[in-house]
mmCIF file of C-alpha atoms in Angstrom:
data_model
loop_
_atom_site.group_PDB
_atom_site.id
_atom_site.type_symbol
_atom_site.label_atom_id
_atom_site.label_comp_id
_atom_site.label_asym_id
_atom_site.label_seq_id
_atom_site.Cartn_x
_atom_site.Cartn_y
_atom_site.Cartn_z
ATOM 1 C CA MET A 1 120.499 111.893 111.011
ATOM 2 C CA LYS A 2 121.834 108.323 110.927
ATOM 3 C CA LEU A 3 119.060 105.515 111.408
ATOM 4 C CA ALA A 4 120.670 104.479 114.874
ATOM 5 C CA ALA A 5 120.389 108.055 116.323
ATOM 6 C CA ARG A 6 116.734 108.244 115.075
ATOM 7 C CA TRP A 7 115.998 105.154 116.886
ATOM 8 C CA ARG A 8 117.373 106.390 119.964
ATOM 9 C CA LEU A 9 115.752 109.741 119.817
ATOM 10 C CA SER A 10 112.509 107.661 119.189
ATOM 11 C CA LEU A 11 113.025 105.615 122.188
ATOM 12 C CA VAL A 12 113.806 108.446 124.420
ATOM 13 C CA VAL A 13 110.576 110.428 123.071
ATOM 14 C CA ALA A 14 108.591 107.193 123.798
ATOM 15 C CA PHE A 15 109.917 106.646 127.245
ATOM 16 C CA VAL A 16 109.207 110.314 127.962
ATOM 17 C CA VAL A 17 105.537 110.084 126.706
ATOM 18 C CA ALA A 18 104.863 106.806 128.732
ATOM 19 C CA LEU A 19 106.247 108.388 131.842
ATOM 20 C CA GLU A 20 103.947 111.582 131.336
ATOM 21 C CA VAL A 21 100.956 109.164 130.691
ATOM 22 C CA ALA A 22 101.626 106.909 133.436
ATOM 23 C CA SER A 23 101.990 109.778 136.013
ATOM 24 C CA ARG A 24 98.839 111.953 134.713
ATOM 25 C CA ARG A 25 96.900 108.644 135.053
ATOM 26 C CA ALA A 26 98.333 108.165 138.577
ATOM 27 C CA TRP A 27 99.741 104.718 137.506
ATOM 28 C CA ILE A 28 102.763 105.709 139.566
ATOM 29 C CA ASP A 29 102.611 107.187 143.072
ATOM 30 C CA PRO A 30 101.869 111.014 142.411
ATOM 31 C CA VAL A 31 103.431 112.017 145.758
ATOM 32 C CA SER A 32 106.879 110.491 144.653
ATOM 33 C CA PHE A 33 106.775 111.290 141.239
ATOM 34 C CA ILE A 34 105.403 114.032 138.842
ATOM 35 C CA PRO A 35 105.128 114.362 135.100
ATOM 36 C CA PRO A 36 108.236 115.160 132.943
ATOM 37 C CA SER A 37 106.116 118.294 131.789
ATOM 38 C CA LYS A 38 106.105 119.328 135.577
ATOM 39 C CA MET A 39 109.967 118.787 135.660
ATOM 40 C CA ALA A 40 110.524 120.968 132.877
ATOM 41 C CA GLU A 41 108.315 123.825 134.260
ATOM 42 C CA GLY A 42 110.178 123.487 137.465
ATOM 43 C CA ALA A 43 113.527 123.447 135.618
ATOM 44 C CA TRP A 44 112.731 126.620 133.655
ATOM 45 C CA ALA A 45 111.412 128.043 136.976
ATOM 46 C CA LEU A 46 114.790 127.407 138.940
ATOM 47 C CA LEU A 47 116.671 129.122 135.898
ATOM 48 C CA ALA A 48 114.670 131.974 135.750
ATOM 49 C CA SER A 49 114.710 132.579 139.482
ATOM 50 C CA GLY A 50 118.369 132.608 139.746
ATOM 51 C CA ASP A 51 118.551 131.194 143.149
ATOM 52 C CA TYR A 52 120.608 128.003 142.352
ATOM 53 C CA THR A 53 123.065 129.827 139.660
ATOM 54 C CA ASN A 54 125.792 130.095 142.121
ATOM 55 C CA ASP A 55 125.584 126.287 143.264
ATOM 56 C CA ILE A 56 125.598 125.422 139.385
ATOM 57 C CA LEU A 57 128.518 127.358 138.717
ATOM 58 C CA GLN A 58 130.393 125.813 141.714
ATOM 59 C CA THR A 59 129.887 122.438 140.628
ATOM 60 C CA LEU A 60 130.584 122.890 137.087
ATOM 61 C CA ALA A 61 133.949 124.777 138.496
ATOM 62 C CA ASN A 62 134.724 121.802 140.668
ATOM 63 C CA ALA A 63 134.184 119.123 138.035
ATOM 64 C CA SER A 64 135.964 121.190 135.282
ATOM 65 C CA LEU A 65 139.133 121.485 137.655
ATOM 66 C CA ALA A 66 138.791 117.661 138.279
ATOM 67 C CA VAL A 67 138.525 116.973 134.458
ATOM 68 C CA LEU A 68 141.715 119.239 133.770
ATOM 69 C CA LEU A 69 143.629 117.533 136.430
ATOM 70 C CA ALA A 70 142.297 113.992 135.631
ATOM 71 C CA VAL A 71 143.366 114.242 131.921
ATOM 72 C CA ALA A 72 146.747 116.099 132.588
ATOM 73 C CA GLY A 73 147.700 113.697 134.990
ATOM 74 C CA GLY A 74 146.342 110.544 133.336
ATOM 75 C CA PHE A 75 148.177 111.437 129.962
ATOM 76 C CA PHE A 76 151.594 111.989 131.599
ATOM 77 C CA PHE A 77 151.005 108.572 133.694
ATOM 78 C CA GLY A 78 149.750 106.751 130.601
ATOM 79 C CA VAL A 79 153.159 108.047 128.689
ATOM 80 C CA CYS A 80 155.296 106.943 131.759
ATOM 81 C CA LEU A 81 153.685 103.425 131.724
ATOM 82 C CA PHE A 82 154.295 103.337 127.755
ATOM 83 C CA LYS A 83 158.091 104.382 128.345
ATOM 84 C CA LEU A 84 158.854 102.292 131.534
ATOM 85 C CA PRO A 85 157.760 98.648 130.816
ATOM 86 C CA ARG A 86 158.869 97.564 134.189
ATOM 87 C CA LEU A 87 156.654 100.367 135.805
ATOM 88 C CA ARG A 88 153.813 99.001 133.955
ATOM 89 C CA ARG A 89 154.306 95.355 134.889
ATOM 90 C CA VAL A 90 154.315 96.598 138.545
ATOM 91 C CA VAL A 91 151.149 98.836 138.241
ATOM 92 C CA ASP A 92 149.141 96.668 135.485
ATOM 93 C CA PRO A 93 147.426 94.492 138.307
ATOM 94 C CA LEU A 94 146.229 97.451 140.145
ATOM 95 C CA LEU A 95 144.802 99.140 137.190
ATOM 96 C CA LEU A 96 142.826 96.172 136.180
ATOM 97 C CA SER A 97 141.090 96.156 139.584
ATOM 98 C CA TYR A 98 141.144 99.989 140.199
ATOM 99 C CA TYR A 99 137.402 100.438 139.562
ATOM 100 C CA ALA A 100 136.482 97.332 141.542
ATOM 101 C CA VAL A 101 136.955 99.051 144.715
ATOM 102 C CA PRO A 102 134.411 101.695 145.381
ATOM 103 C CA ILE A 103 136.544 105.104 145.311
ATOM 104 C CA PHE A 104 134.159 106.964 147.641
ATOM 105 C CA VAL A 105 135.874 104.883 150.500
ATOM 106 C CA VAL A 106 138.566 107.461 150.602
ATOM 107 C CA TYR A 107 136.129 110.451 150.703
ATOM 108 C CA PRO A 108 136.619 110.696 154.516
ATOM 109 C CA VAL A 109 140.084 110.550 154.340
ATOM 110 C CA LEU A 110 140.097 113.257 151.880
ATOM 111 C CA ILE A 111 138.029 115.342 153.899
ATOM 112 C CA VAL A 112 140.216 114.809 156.816
ATOM 113 C CA ILE A 113 143.328 115.987 154.638
ATOM 114 C CA PHE A 114 141.829 118.820 152.646
ATOM 115 C CA GLY A 115 139.216 119.796 155.171
ATOM 116 C CA LEU A 116 135.514 121.068 154.382
ATOM 117 C CA ASN A 117 135.978 122.720 151.029
ATOM 118 C CA ARG A 118 136.088 122.156 147.360
ATOM 119 C CA TRP A 119 139.087 120.252 147.445
ATOM 120 C CA PRO A 120 137.881 116.993 148.627
ATOM 121 C CA LEU A 121 135.441 116.822 145.726
ATOM 122 C CA VAL A 122 138.035 117.868 143.118
ATOM 123 C CA ALA A 123 140.290 115.029 144.528
ATOM 124 C CA ILE A 124 137.581 112.439 144.416
ATOM 125 C CA GLY A 125 136.718 113.514 140.834
ATOM 126 C CA PHE A 126 140.464 113.417 139.809
ATOM 127 C CA LEU A 127 140.623 109.885 141.290
ATOM 128 C CA PHE A 128 137.949 108.684 139.342
ATOM 129 C CA GLY A 129 138.923 109.923 136.210
ATOM 130 C CA VAL A 130 142.764 109.885 136.004
ATOM 131 C CA VAL A 131 142.914 105.943 135.581
ATOM 132 C CA ALA A 132 140.464 105.992 132.651
ATOM 133 C CA MET A 133 142.758 108.707 130.981
ATOM 134 C CA ALA A 134 145.834 106.774 131.696
ATOM 135 C CA THR A 135 144.565 103.499 130.188
ATOM 136 C CA ASN A 136 143.300 104.887 127.277
ATOM 137 C CA THR A 137 146.407 107.182 126.581
ATOM 138 C CA LEU A 138 148.422 103.810 127.080
ATOM 139 C CA ASN A 139 146.134 101.890 124.650
ATOM 140 C CA GLY A 140 146.426 104.784 121.931
ATOM 141 C CA LEU A 141 150.472 105.054 122.446
ATOM 142 C CA GLU A 142 150.521 101.032 121.940
ATOM 143 C CA ARG A 143 148.424 101.575 118.707
ATOM 144 C CA VAL A 144 150.689 103.864 116.848
ATOM 145 C CA PRO A 145 152.195 101.992 113.873
ATOM 146 C CA ARG A 146 155.847 100.677 114.593
ATOM 147 C CA VAL A 147 156.921 101.943 111.114
ATOM 148 C CA LEU A 148 155.826 105.375 111.764
ATOM 149 C CA MET A 149 158.298 105.468 114.826
ATOM 150 C CA ARG A 150 161.055 103.744 112.712
ATOM 151 C CA SER A 151 160.521 106.532 109.924
ATOM 152 C CA ALA A 152 160.851 109.010 112.771
ATOM 153 C CA ARG A 153 164.181 107.563 113.808
ATOM 154 C CA ALA A 154 165.340 107.327 110.381
ATOM 155 C CA MET A 155 164.590 111.016 109.848
ATOM 156 C CA ARG A 156 166.272 111.943 113.060
ATOM 157 C CA MET A 157 163.308 113.563 114.330
ATOM 158 C CA SER A 158 163.632 115.439 117.820
ATOM 159 C CA THR A 159 161.345 113.972 120.613
ATOM 160 C CA ILE A 160 159.173 117.011 120.577
ATOM 161 C CA ASP A 161 158.664 116.756 116.748
ATOM 162 C CA GLU A 162 158.074 112.961 117.155
ATOM 163 C CA ILE A 163 155.416 113.531 119.652
ATOM 164 C CA ARG A 164 154.014 116.231 117.870
ATOM 165 C CA LEU A 165 153.901 115.018 114.205
ATOM 166 C CA ILE A 166 153.478 111.301 114.720
ATOM 167 C CA THR A 167 152.734 110.020 118.218
ATOM 168 C CA LEU A 168 149.998 112.304 119.128
ATOM 169 C CA PRO A 169 148.012 112.391 115.789
ATOM 170 C CA ALA A 170 148.061 108.884 115.488
ATOM 171 C CA SER A 171 147.091 108.159 119.142
ATOM 172 C CA LEU A 172 144.756 110.917 119.415
ATOM 173 C CA PRO A 173 141.187 109.188 119.020
ATOM 174 C CA PHE A 174 142.038 106.890 121.855
ATOM 175 C CA VAL A 175 143.336 109.755 123.868
ATOM 176 C CA PHE A 176 140.110 111.579 123.292
ATOM 177 C CA THR A 177 138.297 108.258 124.482
ATOM 178 C CA GLY A 178 140.059 108.642 127.689
ATOM 179 C CA VAL A 179 139.126 112.448 127.851
ATOM 180 C CA LYS A 180 135.429 111.685 127.270
ATOM 181 C CA LEU A 181 135.498 109.040 130.041
ATOM 182 C CA ALA A 182 137.454 111.336 132.531
ATOM 183 C CA VAL A 183 134.908 114.236 131.818
ATOM 184 C CA VAL A 184 132.008 111.533 132.450
ATOM 185 C CA TYR A 185 133.580 109.944 135.750
ATOM 186 C CA ALA A 186 134.606 113.335 137.148
ATOM 187 C CA PHE A 187 131.324 114.929 136.869
ATOM 188 C CA ILE A 188 129.854 111.581 138.438
ATOM 189 C CA ALA A 189 132.072 111.799 141.277
ATOM 190 C CA VAL A 190 131.692 115.470 142.093
ATOM 191 C CA ILE A 191 128.130 115.452 142.077
ATOM 192 C CA ALA A 192 127.856 112.281 144.124
ATOM 193 C CA GLY A 193 130.440 113.757 146.559
ATOM 194 C CA GLU A 194 128.097 116.870 147.223
ATOM 195 C CA PHE A 195 125.417 114.332 148.088
ATOM 196 C CA VAL A 196 127.276 112.605 150.787
ATOM 197 C CA LEU A 197 128.752 115.789 152.379
ATOM 198 C CA ALA A 198 128.698 119.430 150.986
ATOM 199 C CA GLY A 199 127.081 122.645 152.030
ATOM 200 C CA SER A 200 126.526 123.967 148.498
ATOM 201 C CA GLY A 201 126.702 122.837 145.121
ATOM 202 C CA PHE A 202 124.309 120.960 142.304
ATOM 203 C CA GLY A 203 124.214 117.678 144.444
ATOM 204 C CA PHE A 204 123.681 119.140 147.735
ATOM 205 C CA ARG A 205 120.584 121.131 146.407
ATOM 206 C CA ILE A 206 119.139 117.824 144.906
ATOM 207 C CA ALA A 207 119.489 116.301 148.219
ATOM 208 C CA TYR A 208 118.092 118.974 150.107
ATOM 209 C CA ALA A 209 115.054 119.007 148.034
ATOM 210 C CA TYR A 210 114.642 115.460 148.341
ATOM 211 C CA ASN A 211 114.721 115.500 152.215
ATOM 212 C CA ASN A 212 112.302 118.182 152.256
ATOM 213 C CA PHE A 213 110.137 116.664 149.899
ATOM 214 C CA ASP A 214 110.260 119.598 147.383
ATOM 215 C CA ASN A 215 109.576 117.510 144.264
ATOM 216 C CA PRO A 216 109.432 120.470 141.678
ATOM 217 C CA THR A 217 112.718 121.305 142.579
ATOM 218 C CA MET A 218 114.302 117.980 142.938
ATOM 219 C CA TYR A 219 113.384 116.893 139.721
ATOM 220 C CA GLY A 220 113.779 120.129 138.156
ATOM 221 C CA LEU A 221 117.200 119.953 139.218
ATOM 222 C CA MET A 222 117.580 116.433 138.216
ATOM 223 C CA LEU A 223 116.208 117.235 134.689
ATOM 224 C CA LEU A 224 118.765 120.162 133.973
ATOM 225 C CA LEU A 225 121.573 117.892 135.105
ATOM 226 C CA LEU A 226 120.563 115.188 132.813
ATOM 227 C CA VAL A 227 120.176 117.638 129.832
ATOM 228 C CA PHE A 228 123.657 119.233 130.440
ATOM 229 C CA VAL A 229 125.276 115.897 131.058
ATOM 230 C CA GLY A 230 123.703 114.277 128.060
ATOM 231 C CA THR A 231 124.450 117.271 125.854
ATOM 232 C CA LEU A 232 128.090 117.175 126.946
ATOM 233 C CA ASN A 233 128.351 113.635 126.159
ATOM 234 C CA MET A 234 126.648 113.915 122.666
ATOM 235 C CA LEU A 235 129.141 116.535 121.771
ATOM 236 C CA LEU A 236 131.992 114.495 123.007
ATOM 237 C CA HIS A 237 130.697 111.285 121.246
ATOM 238 C CA MET A 238 130.327 113.231 117.872
ATOM 239 C CA ALA A 239 133.822 114.644 118.095
ATOM 240 C CA GLU A 240 135.147 111.276 119.010
ATOM 241 C CA GLU A 241 133.476 109.544 115.706
ATOM 242 C CA ARG A 242 134.780 112.481 113.633
ATOM 243 C CA LEU A 243 138.481 111.570 115.018
ATOM 244 C CA TYR A 244 137.939 107.785 114.465
ATOM 245 C CA SER A 245 136.668 108.109 110.883
ATOM 246 C CA ARG A 246 139.454 110.628 110.105
ATOM 247 C CA THR A 247 141.943 108.128 111.213
ATOM 248 C CA ARG A 248 140.203 105.212 109.233
ATOM 249 C CA ARG A 249 140.481 107.355 105.963
ATOM 250 C CA ALA A 250 144.027 108.164 106.725
ATOM 251 C CA SER A 251 144.795 104.450 107.181
ATOM 252 C CA ALA A 252 142.763 103.483 104.126
#
């Protein structure tokens, strides 16, 4: 384990211990906050009971579908921006200000269009992640060395071979960064959407427990969500680091 990773782990452990001590000694209001150990007990009880399995699977399914659509759509859009400079000049100011506007303002419109079902959540997750994927795809394509592209033309490669053998491998680390951001953004959007207006799902269960002052359930669900998203983000980060290190070794 690297030194930076050890420091991060130490900070997390120290923060959890501080919360445990502060809550046990009632330095934090015990009515609104429970010790992390109680959160872990609540999370384990929720998993053992199986009462929330369908809600968890529903959220994972919606977020996964939003990620797939955002990655596919963002990659295609990024390639179009790279191949069509005029389109890029038109769209570029909109991309720069895209995340300055709260995407959730369109959530009621999505409910009117799709109805009270899973599709508004999938759509909001898609809208949250597609631009991050597109911009990182464009960034990766722009960083492909021009000498490689000239070599492909000199060897008369087909378009498919050029993409498969040169463009995609050279831009893969940056494209993967877009995938990582699309995953994170899509999960945030879907779960936040379940908080706002949904009848089931991970976010809905957390909001329901909060409204009913059910702290063990609320914090248990929050801990499960934190562990899952943190583990997923760590795995994506490790894969991203390997891609970047491989690219650096290849260019050295």
